[in-house]
CSV table of C-alpha atoms in Angstrom, one decimal:
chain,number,residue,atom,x,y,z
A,1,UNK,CA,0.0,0.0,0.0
A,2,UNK,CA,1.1,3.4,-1.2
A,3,UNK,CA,0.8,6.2,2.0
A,4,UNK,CA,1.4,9.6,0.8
A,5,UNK,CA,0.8,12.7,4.0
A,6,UNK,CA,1.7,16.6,2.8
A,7,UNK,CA,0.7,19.5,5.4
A,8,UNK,CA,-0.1,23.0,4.4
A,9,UNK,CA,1.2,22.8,0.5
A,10,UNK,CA,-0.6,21.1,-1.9
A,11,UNK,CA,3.3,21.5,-3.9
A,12,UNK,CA,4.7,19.0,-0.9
A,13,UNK,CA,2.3,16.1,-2.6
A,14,UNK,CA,4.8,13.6,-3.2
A,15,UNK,CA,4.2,10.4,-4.8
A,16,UNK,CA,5.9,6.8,-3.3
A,17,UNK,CA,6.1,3.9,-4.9
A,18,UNK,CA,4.7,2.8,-8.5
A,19,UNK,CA,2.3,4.9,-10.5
A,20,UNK,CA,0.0,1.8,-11.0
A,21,UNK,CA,-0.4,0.3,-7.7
A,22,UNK,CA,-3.6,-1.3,-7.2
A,23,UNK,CA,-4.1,0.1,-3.8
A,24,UNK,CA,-2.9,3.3,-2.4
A,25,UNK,CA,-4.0,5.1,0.2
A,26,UNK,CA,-3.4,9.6,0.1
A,27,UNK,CA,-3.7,11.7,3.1
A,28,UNK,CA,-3.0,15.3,2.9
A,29,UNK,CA,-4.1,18.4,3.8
A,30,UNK,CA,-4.0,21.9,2.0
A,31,UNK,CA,-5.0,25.9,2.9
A,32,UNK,CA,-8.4,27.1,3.2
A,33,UNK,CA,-7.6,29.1,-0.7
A,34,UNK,CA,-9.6,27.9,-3.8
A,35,UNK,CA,-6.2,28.6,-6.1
A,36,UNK,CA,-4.9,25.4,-4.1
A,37,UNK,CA,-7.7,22.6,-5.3
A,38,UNK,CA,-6.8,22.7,-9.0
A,39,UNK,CA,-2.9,21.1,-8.4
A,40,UNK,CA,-4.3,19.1,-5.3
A,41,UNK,CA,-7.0,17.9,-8.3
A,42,UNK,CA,-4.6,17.7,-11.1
A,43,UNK,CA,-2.1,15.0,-8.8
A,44,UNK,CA,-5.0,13.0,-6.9
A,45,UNK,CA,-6.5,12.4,-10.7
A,46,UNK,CA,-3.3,11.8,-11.8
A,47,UNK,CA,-3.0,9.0,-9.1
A,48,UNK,CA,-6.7,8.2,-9.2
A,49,UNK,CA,-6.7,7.6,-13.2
A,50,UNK,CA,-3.4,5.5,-13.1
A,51,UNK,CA,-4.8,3.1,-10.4
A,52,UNK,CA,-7.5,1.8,-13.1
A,53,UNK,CA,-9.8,1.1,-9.7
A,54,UNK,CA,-12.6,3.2,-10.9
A,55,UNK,CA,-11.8,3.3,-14.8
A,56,UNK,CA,-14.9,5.0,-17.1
A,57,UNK,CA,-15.9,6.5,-13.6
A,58,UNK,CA,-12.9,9.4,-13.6
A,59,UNK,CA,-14.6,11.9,-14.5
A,60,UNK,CA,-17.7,11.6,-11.9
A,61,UNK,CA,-14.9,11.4,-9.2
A,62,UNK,CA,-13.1,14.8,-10.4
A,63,UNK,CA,-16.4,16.3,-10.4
A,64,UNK,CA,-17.5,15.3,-7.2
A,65,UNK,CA,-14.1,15.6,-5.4
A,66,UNK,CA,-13.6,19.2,-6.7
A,67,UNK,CA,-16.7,20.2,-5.5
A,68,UNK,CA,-16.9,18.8,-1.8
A,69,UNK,CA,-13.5,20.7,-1.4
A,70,UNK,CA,-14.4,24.0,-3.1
A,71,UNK,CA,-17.1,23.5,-0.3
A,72,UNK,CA,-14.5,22.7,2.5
A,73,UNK,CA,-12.5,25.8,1.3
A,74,UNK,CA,-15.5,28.4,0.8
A,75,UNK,CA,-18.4,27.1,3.0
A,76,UNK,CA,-16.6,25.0,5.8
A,77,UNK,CA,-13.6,27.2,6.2
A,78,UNK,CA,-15.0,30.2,4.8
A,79,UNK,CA,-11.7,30.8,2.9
A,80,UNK,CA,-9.9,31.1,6.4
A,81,UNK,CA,-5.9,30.6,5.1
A,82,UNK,CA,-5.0,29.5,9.0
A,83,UNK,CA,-8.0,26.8,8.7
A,84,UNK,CA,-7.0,23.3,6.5
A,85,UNK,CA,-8.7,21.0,4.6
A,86,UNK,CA,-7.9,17.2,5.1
A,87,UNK,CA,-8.0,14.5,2.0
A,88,UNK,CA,-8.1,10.8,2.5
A,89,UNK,CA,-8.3,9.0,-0.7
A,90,UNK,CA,-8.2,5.1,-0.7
A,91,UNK,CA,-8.1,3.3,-3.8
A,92,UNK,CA,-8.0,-0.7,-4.7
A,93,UNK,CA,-8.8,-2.6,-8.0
A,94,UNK,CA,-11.8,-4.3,-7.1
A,95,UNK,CA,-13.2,-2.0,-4.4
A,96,UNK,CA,-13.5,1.1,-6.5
A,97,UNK,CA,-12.5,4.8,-4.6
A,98,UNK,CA,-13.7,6.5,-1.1
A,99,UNK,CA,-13.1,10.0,-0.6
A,100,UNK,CA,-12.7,11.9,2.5
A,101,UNK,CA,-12.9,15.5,2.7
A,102,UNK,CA,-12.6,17.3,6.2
A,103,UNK,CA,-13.2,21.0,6.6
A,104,UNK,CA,-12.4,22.6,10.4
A,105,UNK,CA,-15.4,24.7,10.2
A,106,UNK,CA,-19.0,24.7,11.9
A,107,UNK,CA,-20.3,22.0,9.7
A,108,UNK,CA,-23.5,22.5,9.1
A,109,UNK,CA,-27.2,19.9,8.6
A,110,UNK,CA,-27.3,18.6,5.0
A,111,UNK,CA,-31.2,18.5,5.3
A,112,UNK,CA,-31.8,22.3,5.3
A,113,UNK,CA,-29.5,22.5,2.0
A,114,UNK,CA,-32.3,24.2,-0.4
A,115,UNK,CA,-33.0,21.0,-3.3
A,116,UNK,CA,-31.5,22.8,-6.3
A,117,UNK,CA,-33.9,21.3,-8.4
A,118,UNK,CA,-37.0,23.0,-7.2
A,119,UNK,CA,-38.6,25.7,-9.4
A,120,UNK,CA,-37.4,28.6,-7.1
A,121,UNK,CA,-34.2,27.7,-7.4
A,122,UNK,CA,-33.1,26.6,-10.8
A,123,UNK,CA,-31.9,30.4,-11.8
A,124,UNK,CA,-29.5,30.6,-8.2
A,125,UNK,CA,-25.8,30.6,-8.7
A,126,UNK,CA,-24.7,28.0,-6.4
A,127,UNK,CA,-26.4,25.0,-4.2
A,128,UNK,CA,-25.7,22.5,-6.5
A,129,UNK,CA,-22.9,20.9,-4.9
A,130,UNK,CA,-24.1,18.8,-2.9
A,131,UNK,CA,-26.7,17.5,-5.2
A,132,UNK,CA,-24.0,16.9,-8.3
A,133,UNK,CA,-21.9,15.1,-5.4
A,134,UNK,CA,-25.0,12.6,-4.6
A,135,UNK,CA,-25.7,12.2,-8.5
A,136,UNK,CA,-22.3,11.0,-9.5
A,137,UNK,CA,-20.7,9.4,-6.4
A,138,UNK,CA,-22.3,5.9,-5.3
A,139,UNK,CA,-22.4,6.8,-1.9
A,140,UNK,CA,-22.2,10.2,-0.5
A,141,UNK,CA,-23.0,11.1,3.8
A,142,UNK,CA,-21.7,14.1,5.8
A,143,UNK,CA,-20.5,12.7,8.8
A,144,UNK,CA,-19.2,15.1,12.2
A,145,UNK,CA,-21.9,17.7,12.1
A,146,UNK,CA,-21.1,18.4,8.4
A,147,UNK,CA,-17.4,19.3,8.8
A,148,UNK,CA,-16.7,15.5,6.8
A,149,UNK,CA,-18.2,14.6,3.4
A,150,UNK,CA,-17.8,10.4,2.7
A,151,UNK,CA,-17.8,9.3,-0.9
A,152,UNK,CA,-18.1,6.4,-3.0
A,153,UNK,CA,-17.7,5.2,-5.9
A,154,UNK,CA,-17.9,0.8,-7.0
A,155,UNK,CA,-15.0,-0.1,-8.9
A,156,UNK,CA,-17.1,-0.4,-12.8
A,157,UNK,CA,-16.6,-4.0,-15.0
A,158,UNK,CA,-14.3,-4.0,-17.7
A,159,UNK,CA,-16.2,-5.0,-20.9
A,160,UNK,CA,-15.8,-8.9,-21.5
A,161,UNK,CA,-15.1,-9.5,-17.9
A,162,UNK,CA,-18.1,-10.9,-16.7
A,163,UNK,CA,-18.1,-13.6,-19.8
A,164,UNK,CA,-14.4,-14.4,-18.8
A,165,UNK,CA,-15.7,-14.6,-15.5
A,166,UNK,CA,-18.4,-17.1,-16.6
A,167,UNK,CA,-15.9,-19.7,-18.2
A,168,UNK,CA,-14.0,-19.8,-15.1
């Protein structure tokens, strides 16, 4: 297992061991600022896509992982630089992805989160976040009062796999 931990600078993320492991396990932890998710994103995808444990499924994962920490940075820590956001990202070929994002703000109840689908508000400019999380992610749940979003995703079949599987 691959265990990679970085404090403060999403630049400290260093990668051990092979590119293509099938399990690896990321921890680390980057500033409350939203120009620090896109090279946190670009080097977890990096990882994520080269593991093969979720292939197909990338681009759900990027979605949903970029926007539970733009909500870490913006509504947990409301952009506080001496606040942190913590990543946990477990990967293994045959168990698909979870995703741990940790905000040290108030948290806050998922259940008074406005359903961005309702007529009223379809025009507004943000509140979809959590409902594009829940939509692409198999399992989504805000654990700690809301401070901790927990996500999901099943490893997907490789095409021929489950005829292979059959002659077996």
């Amino acid at each position: 297992m691959t265990r990679i931990q970085t404090a403060n600078e999403p630049s400290g993320f260093q990668s051990a061991g092979r590119h293509t492991d099938p399990l690896f396990e990321i921890e680390v932890w980057m500033p409350s600022e939203t120009k620090a998710i896109s090279p946190l994103m670009d080097r977890l995808m990096r990882r994520i896509e080269g593991s093969h444990c979720v292939c197909g499924e990338e681009a759900s994962v990027e979605l949903a992982l970029e926007e539970a920490l733009n909500n870490a940075v913006v509504h947990g820590n409301r952009l506080d630089r001496e606040k942190l956001v913590q990543v946990v990202c477990r990967c293994e070929l045959g168990k698909g992805i979870s995703v741990v994002v940790k905000d040290q703000g108030q948290g806050f109840d998922p259940n008074t989160v406005p359903d961005p689908t309702a007529a009223e508000n379809i025009g507004a400019d943000h509140g979809r976040g959590i409902w594009l999380m829940k939509a692409v992610m198999d399992e989504v749940s805000f654990e700690c009062g809301g401070t901790e979003v927990r996500m999901r995703k099943a490893p997907t079949r490789q095409p021929g796999t489950e005829r292979e599987a059959a002659t077996k």
